[in-house]
PDB file of C-alpha atoms in Angstrom:
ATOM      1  CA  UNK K  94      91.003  75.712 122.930  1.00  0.00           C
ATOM      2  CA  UNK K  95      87.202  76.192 123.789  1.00  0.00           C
ATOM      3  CA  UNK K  96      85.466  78.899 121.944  1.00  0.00           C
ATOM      4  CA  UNK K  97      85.140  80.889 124.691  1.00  0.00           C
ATOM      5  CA  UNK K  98      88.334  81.486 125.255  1.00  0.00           C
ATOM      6  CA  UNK K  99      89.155  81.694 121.490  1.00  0.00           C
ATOM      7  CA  UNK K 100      86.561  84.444 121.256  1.00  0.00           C
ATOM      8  CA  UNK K 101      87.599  86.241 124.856  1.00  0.00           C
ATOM      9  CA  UNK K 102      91.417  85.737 123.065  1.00  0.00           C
ATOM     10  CA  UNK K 103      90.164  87.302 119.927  1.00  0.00           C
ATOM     11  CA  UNK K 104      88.477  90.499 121.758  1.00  0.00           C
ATOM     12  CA  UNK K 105      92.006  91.031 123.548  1.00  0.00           C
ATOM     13  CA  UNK K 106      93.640  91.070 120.429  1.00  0.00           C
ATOM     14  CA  UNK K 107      90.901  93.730 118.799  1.00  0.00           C
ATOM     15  CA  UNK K 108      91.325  95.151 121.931  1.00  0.00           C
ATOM     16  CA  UNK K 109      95.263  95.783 121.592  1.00  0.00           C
ATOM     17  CA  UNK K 110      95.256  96.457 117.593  1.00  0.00           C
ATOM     18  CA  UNK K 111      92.448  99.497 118.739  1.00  0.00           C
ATOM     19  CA  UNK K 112      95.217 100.934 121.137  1.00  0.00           C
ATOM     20  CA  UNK K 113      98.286 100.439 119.450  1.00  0.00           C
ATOM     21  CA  UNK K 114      98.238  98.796 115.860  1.00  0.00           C
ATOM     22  CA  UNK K 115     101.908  98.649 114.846  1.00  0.00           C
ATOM     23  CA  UNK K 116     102.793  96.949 118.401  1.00  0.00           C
ATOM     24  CA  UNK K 117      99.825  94.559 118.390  1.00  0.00           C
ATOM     25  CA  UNK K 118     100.852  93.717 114.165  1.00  0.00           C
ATOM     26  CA  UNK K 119     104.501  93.039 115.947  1.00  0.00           C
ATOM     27  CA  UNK K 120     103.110  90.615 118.549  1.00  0.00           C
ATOM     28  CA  UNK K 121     100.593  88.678 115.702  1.00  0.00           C
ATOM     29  CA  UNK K 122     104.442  86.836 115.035  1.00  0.00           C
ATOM     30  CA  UNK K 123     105.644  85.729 118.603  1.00  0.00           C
ATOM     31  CA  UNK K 124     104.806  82.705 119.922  1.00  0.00           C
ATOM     32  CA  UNK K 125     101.079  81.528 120.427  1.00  0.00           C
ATOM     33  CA  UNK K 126     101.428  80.800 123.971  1.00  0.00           C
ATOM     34  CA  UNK K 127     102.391  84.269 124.597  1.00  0.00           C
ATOM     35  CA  UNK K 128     100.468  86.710 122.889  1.00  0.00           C
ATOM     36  CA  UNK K 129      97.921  87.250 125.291  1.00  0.00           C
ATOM     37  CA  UNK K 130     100.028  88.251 127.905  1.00  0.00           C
ATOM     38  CA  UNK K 131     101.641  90.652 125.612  1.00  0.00           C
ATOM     39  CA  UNK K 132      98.171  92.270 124.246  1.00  0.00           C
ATOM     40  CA  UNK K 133      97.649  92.631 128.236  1.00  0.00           C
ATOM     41  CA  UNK K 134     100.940  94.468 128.176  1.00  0.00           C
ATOM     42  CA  UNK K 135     100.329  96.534 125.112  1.00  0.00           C
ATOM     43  CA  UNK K 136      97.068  97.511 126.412  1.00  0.00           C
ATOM     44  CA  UNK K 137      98.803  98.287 130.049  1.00  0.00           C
ATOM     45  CA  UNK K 138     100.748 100.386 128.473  1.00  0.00           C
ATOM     46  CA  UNK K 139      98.064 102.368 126.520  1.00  0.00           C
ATOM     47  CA  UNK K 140      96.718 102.650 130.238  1.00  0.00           C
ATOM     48  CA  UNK K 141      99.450 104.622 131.394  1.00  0.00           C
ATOM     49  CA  UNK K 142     100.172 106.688 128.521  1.00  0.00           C
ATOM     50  CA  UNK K 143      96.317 107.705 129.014  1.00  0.00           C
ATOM     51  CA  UNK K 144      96.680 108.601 132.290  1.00  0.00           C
ATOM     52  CA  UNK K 145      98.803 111.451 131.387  1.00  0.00           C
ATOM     53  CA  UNK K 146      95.554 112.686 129.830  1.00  0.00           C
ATOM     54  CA  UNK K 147      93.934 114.567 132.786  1.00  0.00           C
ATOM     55  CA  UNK K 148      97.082 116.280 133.821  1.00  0.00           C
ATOM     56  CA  UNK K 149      97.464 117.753 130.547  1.00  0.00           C
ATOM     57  CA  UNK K 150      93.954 119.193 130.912  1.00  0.00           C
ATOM     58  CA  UNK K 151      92.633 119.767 134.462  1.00  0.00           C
ATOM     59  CA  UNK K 152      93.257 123.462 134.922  1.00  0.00           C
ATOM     60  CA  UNK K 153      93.244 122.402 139.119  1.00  0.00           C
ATOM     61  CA  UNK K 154      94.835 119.573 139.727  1.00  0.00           C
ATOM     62  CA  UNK K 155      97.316 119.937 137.098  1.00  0.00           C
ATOM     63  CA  UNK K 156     100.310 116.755 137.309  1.00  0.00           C
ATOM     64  CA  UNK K 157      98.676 115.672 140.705  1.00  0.00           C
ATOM     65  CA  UNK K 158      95.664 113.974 138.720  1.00  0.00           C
ATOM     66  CA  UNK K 159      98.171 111.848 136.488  1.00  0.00           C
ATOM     67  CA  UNK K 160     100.315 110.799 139.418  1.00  0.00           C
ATOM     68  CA  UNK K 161      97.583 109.561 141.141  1.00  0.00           C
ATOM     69  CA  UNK K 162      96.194 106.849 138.828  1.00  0.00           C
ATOM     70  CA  UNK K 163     100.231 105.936 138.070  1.00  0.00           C
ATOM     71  CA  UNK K 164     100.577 105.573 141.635  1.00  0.00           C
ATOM     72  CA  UNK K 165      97.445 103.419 141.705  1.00  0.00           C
ATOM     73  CA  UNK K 166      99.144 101.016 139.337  1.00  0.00           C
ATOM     74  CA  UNK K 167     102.219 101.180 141.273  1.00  0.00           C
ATOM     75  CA  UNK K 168     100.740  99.722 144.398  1.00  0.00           C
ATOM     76  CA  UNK K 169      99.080  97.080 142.264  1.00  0.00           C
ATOM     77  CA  UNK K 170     102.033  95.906 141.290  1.00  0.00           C
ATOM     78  CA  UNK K 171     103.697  96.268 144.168  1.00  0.00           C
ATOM     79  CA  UNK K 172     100.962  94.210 145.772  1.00  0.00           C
ATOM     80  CA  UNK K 173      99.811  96.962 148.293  1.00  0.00           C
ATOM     81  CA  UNK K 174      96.171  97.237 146.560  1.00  0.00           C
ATOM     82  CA  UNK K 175      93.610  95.136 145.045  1.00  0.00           C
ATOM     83  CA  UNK K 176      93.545  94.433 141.669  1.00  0.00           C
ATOM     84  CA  UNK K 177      90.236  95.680 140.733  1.00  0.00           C
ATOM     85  CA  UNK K 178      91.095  96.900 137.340  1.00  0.00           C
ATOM     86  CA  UNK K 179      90.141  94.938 134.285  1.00  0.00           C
ATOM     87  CA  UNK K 180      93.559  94.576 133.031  1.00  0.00           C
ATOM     88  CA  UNK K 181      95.092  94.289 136.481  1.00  0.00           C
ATOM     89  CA  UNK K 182      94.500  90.315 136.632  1.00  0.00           C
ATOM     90  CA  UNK K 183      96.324  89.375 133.328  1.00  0.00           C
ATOM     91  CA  UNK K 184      98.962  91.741 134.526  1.00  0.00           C
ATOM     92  CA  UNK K 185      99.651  90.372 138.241  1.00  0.00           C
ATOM     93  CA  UNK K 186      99.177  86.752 136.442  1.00  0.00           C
ATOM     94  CA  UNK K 187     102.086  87.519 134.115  1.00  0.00           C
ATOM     95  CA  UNK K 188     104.253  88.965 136.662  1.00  0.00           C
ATOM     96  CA  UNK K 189     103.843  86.065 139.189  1.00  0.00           C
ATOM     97  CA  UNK K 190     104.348  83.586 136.324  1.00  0.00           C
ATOM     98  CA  UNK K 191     107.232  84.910 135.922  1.00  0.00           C
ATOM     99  CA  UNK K 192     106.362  86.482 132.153  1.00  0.00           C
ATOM    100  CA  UNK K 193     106.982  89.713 132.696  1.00  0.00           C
ATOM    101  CA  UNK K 194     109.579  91.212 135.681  1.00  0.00           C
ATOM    102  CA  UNK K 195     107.770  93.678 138.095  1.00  0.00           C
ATOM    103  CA  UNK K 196     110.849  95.749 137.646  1.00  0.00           C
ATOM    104  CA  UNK K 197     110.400  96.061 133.930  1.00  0.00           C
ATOM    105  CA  UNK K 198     106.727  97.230 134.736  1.00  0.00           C
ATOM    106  CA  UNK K 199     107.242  99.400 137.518  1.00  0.00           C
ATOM    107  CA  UNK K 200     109.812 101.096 134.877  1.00  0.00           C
ATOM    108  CA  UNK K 201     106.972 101.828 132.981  1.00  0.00           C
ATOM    109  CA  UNK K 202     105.444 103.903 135.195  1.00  0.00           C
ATOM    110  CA  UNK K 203     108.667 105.564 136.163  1.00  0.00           C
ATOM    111  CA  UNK K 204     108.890 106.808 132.650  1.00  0.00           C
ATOM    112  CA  UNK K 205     105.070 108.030 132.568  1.00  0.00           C
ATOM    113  CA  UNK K 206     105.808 109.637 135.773  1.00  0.00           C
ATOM    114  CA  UNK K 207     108.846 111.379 134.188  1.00  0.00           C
ATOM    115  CA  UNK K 208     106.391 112.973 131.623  1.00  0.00           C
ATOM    116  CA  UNK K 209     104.384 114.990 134.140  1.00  0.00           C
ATOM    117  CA  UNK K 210     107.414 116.806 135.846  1.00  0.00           C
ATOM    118  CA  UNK K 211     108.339 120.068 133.794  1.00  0.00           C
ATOM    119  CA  UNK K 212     111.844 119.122 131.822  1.00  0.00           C
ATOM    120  CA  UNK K 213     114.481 119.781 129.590  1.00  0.00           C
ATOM    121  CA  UNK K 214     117.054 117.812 130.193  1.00  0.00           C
ATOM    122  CA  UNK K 215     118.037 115.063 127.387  1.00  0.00           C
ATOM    123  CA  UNK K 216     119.155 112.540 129.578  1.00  0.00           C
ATOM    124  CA  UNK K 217     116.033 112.487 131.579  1.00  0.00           C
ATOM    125  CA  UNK K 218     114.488 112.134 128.208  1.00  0.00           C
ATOM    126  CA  UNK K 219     116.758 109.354 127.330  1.00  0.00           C
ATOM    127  CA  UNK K 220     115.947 107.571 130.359  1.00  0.00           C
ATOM    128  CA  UNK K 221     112.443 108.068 129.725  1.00  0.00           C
ATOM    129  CA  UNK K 222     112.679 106.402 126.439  1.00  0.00           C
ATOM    130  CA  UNK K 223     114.260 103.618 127.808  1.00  0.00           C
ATOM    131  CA  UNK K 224     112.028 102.748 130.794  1.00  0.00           C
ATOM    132  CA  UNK K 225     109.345 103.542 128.489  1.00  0.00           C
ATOM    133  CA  UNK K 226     108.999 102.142 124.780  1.00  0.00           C
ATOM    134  CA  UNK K 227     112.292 100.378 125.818  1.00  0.00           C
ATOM    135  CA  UNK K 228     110.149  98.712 128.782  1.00  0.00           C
ATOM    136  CA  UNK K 229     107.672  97.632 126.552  1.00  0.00           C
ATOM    137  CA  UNK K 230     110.173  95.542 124.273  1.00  0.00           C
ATOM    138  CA  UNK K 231     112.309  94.366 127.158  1.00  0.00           C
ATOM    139  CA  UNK K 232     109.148  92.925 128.346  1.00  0.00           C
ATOM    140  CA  UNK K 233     108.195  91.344 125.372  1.00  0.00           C
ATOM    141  CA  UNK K 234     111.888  89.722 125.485  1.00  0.00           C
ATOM    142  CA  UNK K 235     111.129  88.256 129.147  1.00  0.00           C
ATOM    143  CA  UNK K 236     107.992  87.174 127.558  1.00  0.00           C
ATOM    144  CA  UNK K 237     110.085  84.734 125.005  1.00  0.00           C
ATOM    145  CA  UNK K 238     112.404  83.602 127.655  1.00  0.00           C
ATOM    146  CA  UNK K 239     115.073  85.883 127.297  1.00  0.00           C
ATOM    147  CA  UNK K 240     117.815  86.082 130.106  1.00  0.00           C
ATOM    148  CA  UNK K 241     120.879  87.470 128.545  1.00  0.00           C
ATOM    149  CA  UNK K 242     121.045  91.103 130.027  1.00  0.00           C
ATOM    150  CA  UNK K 243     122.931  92.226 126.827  1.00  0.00           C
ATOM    151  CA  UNK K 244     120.137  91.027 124.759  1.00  0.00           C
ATOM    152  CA  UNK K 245     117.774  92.683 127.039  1.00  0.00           C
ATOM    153  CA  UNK K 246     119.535  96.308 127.017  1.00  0.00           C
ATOM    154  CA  UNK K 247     118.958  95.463 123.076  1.00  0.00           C
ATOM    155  CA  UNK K 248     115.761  94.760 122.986  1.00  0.00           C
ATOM    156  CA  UNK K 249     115.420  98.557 125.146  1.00  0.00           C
ATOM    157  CA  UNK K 250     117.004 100.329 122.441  1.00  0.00           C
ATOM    158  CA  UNK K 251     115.062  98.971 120.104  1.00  0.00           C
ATOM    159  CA  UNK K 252     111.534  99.494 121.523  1.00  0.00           C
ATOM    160  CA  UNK K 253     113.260 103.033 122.340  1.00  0.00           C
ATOM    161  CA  UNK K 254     114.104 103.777 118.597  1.00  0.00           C
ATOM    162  CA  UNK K 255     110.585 102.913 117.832  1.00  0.00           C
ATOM    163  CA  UNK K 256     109.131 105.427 120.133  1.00  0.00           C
ATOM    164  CA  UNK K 257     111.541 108.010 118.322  1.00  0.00           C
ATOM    165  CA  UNK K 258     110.236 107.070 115.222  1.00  0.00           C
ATOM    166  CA  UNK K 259     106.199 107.135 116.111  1.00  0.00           C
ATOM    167  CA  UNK K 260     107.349 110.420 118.012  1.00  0.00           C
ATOM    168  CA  UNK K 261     108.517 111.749 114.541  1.00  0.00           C
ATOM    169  CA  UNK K 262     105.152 110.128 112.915  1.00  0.00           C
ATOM    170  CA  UNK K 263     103.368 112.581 115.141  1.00  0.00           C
ATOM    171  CA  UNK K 264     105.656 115.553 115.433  1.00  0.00           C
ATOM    172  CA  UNK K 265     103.380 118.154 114.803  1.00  0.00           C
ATOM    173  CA  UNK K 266     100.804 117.110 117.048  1.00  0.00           C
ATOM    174  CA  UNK K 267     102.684 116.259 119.612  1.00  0.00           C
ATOM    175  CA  UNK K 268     103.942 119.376 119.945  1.00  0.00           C
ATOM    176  CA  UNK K 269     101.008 120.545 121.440  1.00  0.00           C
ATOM    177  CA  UNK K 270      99.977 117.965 123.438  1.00  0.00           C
ATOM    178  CA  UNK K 271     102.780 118.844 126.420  1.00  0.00           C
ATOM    179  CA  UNK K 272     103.908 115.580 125.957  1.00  0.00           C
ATOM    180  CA  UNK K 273     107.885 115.326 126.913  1.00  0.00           C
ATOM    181  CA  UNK K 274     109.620 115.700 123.734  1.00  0.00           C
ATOM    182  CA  UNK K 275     113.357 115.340 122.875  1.00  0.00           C
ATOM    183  CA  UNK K 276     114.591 118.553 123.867  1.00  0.00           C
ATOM    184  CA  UNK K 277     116.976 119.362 120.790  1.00  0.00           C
ATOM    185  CA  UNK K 278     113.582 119.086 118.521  1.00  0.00           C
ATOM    186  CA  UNK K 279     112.974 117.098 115.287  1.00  0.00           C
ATOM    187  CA  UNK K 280     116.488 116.674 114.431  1.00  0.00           C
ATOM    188  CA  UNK K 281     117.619 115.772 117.859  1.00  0.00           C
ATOM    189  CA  UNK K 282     115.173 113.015 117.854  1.00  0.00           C
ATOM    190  CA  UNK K 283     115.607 111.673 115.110  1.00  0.00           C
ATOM    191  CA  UNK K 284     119.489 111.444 115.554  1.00  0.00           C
ATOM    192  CA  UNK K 285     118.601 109.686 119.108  1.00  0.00           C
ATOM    193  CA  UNK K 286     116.188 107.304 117.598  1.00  0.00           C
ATOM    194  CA  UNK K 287     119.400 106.159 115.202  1.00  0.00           C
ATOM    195  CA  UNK K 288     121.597 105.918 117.572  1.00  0.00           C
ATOM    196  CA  UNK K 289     119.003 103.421 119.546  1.00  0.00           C
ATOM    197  CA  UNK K 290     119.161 101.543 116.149  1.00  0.00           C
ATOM    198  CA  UNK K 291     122.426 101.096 116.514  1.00  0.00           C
ATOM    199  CA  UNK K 292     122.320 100.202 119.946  1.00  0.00           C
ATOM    200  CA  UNK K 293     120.014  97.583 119.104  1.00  0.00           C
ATOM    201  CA  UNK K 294     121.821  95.670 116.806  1.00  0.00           C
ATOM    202  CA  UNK K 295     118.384  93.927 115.673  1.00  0.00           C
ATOM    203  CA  UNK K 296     120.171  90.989 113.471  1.00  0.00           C
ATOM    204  CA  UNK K 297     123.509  89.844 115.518  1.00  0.00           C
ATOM    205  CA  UNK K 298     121.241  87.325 117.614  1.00  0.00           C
ATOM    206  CA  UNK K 299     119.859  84.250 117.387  1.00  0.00           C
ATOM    207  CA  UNK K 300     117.079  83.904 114.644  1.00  0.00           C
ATOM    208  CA  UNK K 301     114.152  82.903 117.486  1.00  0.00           C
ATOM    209  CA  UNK K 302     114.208  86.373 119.268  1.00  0.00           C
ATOM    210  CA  UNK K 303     114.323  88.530 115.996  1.00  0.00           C
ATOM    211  CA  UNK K 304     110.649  88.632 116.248  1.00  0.00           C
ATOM    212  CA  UNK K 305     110.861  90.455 119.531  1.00  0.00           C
ATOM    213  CA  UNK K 306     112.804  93.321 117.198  1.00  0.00           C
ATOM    214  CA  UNK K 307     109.765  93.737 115.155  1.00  0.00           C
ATOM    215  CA  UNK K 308     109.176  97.262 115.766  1.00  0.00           C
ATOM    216  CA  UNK K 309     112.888  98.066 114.519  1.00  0.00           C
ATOM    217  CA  UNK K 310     111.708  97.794 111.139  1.00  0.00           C
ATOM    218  CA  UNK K 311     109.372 100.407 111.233  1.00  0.00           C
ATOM    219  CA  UNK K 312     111.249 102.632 113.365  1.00  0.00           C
ATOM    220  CA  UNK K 313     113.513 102.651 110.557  1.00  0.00           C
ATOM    221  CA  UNK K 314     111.011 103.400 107.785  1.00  0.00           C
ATOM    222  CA  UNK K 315     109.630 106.330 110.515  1.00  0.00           C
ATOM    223  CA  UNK K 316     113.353 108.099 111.170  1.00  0.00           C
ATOM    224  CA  UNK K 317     114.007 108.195 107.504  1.00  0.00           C
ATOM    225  CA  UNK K 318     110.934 109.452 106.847  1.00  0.00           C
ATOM    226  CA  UNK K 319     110.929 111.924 109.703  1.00  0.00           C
ATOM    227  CA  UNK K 320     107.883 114.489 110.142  1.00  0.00           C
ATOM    228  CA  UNK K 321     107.030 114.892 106.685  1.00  0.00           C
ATOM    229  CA  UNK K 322     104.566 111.847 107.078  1.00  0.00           C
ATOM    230  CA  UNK K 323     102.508 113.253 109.843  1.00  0.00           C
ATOM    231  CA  UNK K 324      98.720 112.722 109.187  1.00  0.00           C
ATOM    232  CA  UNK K 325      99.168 110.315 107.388  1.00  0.00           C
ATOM    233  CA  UNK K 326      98.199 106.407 108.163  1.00  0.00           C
ATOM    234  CA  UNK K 327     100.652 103.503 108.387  1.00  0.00           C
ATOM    235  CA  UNK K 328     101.043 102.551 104.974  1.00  0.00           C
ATOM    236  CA  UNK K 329     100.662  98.823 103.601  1.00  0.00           C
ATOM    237  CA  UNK K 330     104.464  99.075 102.430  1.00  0.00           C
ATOM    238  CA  UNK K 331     105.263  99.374 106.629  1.00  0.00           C
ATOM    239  CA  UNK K 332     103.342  96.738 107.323  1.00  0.00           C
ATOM    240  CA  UNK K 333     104.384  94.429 104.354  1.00  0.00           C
ATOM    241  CA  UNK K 334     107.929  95.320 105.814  1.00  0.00           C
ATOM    242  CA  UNK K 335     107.217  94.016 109.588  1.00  0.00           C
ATOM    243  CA  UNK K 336     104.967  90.793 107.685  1.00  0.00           C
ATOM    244  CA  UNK K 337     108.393  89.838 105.765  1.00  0.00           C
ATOM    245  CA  UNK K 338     110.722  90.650 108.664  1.00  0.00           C
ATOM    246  CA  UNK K 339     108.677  88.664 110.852  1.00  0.00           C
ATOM    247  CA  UNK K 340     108.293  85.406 108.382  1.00  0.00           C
ATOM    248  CA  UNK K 341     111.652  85.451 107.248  1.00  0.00           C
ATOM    249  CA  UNK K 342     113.981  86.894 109.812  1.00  0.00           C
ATOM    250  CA  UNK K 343     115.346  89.791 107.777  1.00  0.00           C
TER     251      UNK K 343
END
């Protein structure tokens, strides 16, 4: 590897841990050859979840604002526009290299997009949480190879039980951000984010995809724990969990 790219490889990687720490600590285990693409995804995602930003805010444009840069993406993707974003390159490379499926990343958006329409219904919510965190993990499981549908629908309700848990992390504050919350509050959610536990069924499959389960390990620490740990940063006993989960498959 030149230094070049080391160094370009090493500013991704900053890059990621700046957006989302727990998911870029997850990805430090998967195999070298592809971590970069999932930084790209991690910091995709970040993309989208920031472009609900604006429609919380603008007073005018309200939703319209947010569904405009989604949509943006969505014709990237789809191939109908340029991909003149930074991260747009890495992303179309992935998808035509068959690392990621469009479908998993068009998903993505679908569940963004869900956020900016007015609702309480918990199956829409379930859905989003799916398409959503679960994207992001099912993703990471193309990344690795992963065919088995089964052990893709897993690897769903795991990244889904995460987002319950770092939903829970935040509770307070995300309760007045407008963001779509479960609609039967904190102990809704965090009775949905076990039951995406269980759906995952992180340890009944073969030891070299475990480390695509990562984030199950601290959405368990994070339901357990529920809102009583908002404020306050990941501690080293979360992280020392994922490190020994992700050495030793357990």
């Amino acid at each position: 590897m030149t230094r070049n790219r080391a160094a370009n490889m090493h500013l991704l990687e900053e890059r990621a841990r700046q957006a989302d720490p727990d998911r870029t600590l997850c990805a430090r285990f998967l195999p070298v050859g592809i971590r970069p693409a999932v930084w790209s995804l991690i910091l995709f995602h970040d993309e989208l979840v920031r472009a609900l930003a604006p429609a919380r805010s603008a007073a005018v444009a309200g939703p319209i604002a947010g569904f405009v840069r989604l949509q943006w993406w969505r014709e990237v993707l789809d191939g109908q526009r340029p991909p003149d974003h930074e991260l747009a390159p890495a992303i179309m490379h992935a998808i035509e290299g068959g690392v990621f499926q469009r479908a998993t990343l068009l998903r993505l958006i679908d569940a963004r997009e869900t956020e900016l329409i007015p609702n309480t219904d918990k199956a829409a919510w379930q859905s989003m949480m799916r398409h959503g965190a679960g994207g992001v993990q099912r993703a990471v499981g193309e990344a690795l190879g992963v065919k088995d549908e089964p052990l893709l629908a897993s690897l769903e309700a795991c990244g889904a039980a995460y987002g319950a848990g770092a939903m829970l992390r935040h509770w307070p504050k995300l309760q007045q951000s407008g963001r779509f919350l479960c609609p039967e509050g904190e102990d809704g959610l965090k009775e949905a984010g076990q039951v995406f536990l269980a759906q995952a069924e992180v340890f009944s499959f073969p030891k070299e995809t475990h480390v695509a389960f990562l984030p199950s390990i601290l959405a368990k620490r994070d339901l357990a724990r529920g809102s009583q740990q908002a404020g306050q940063p990941r501690g080293l006993g979360d992280r020392m969990a994922v490190m020994k989960a992700g050495f030793f498959g357990g």
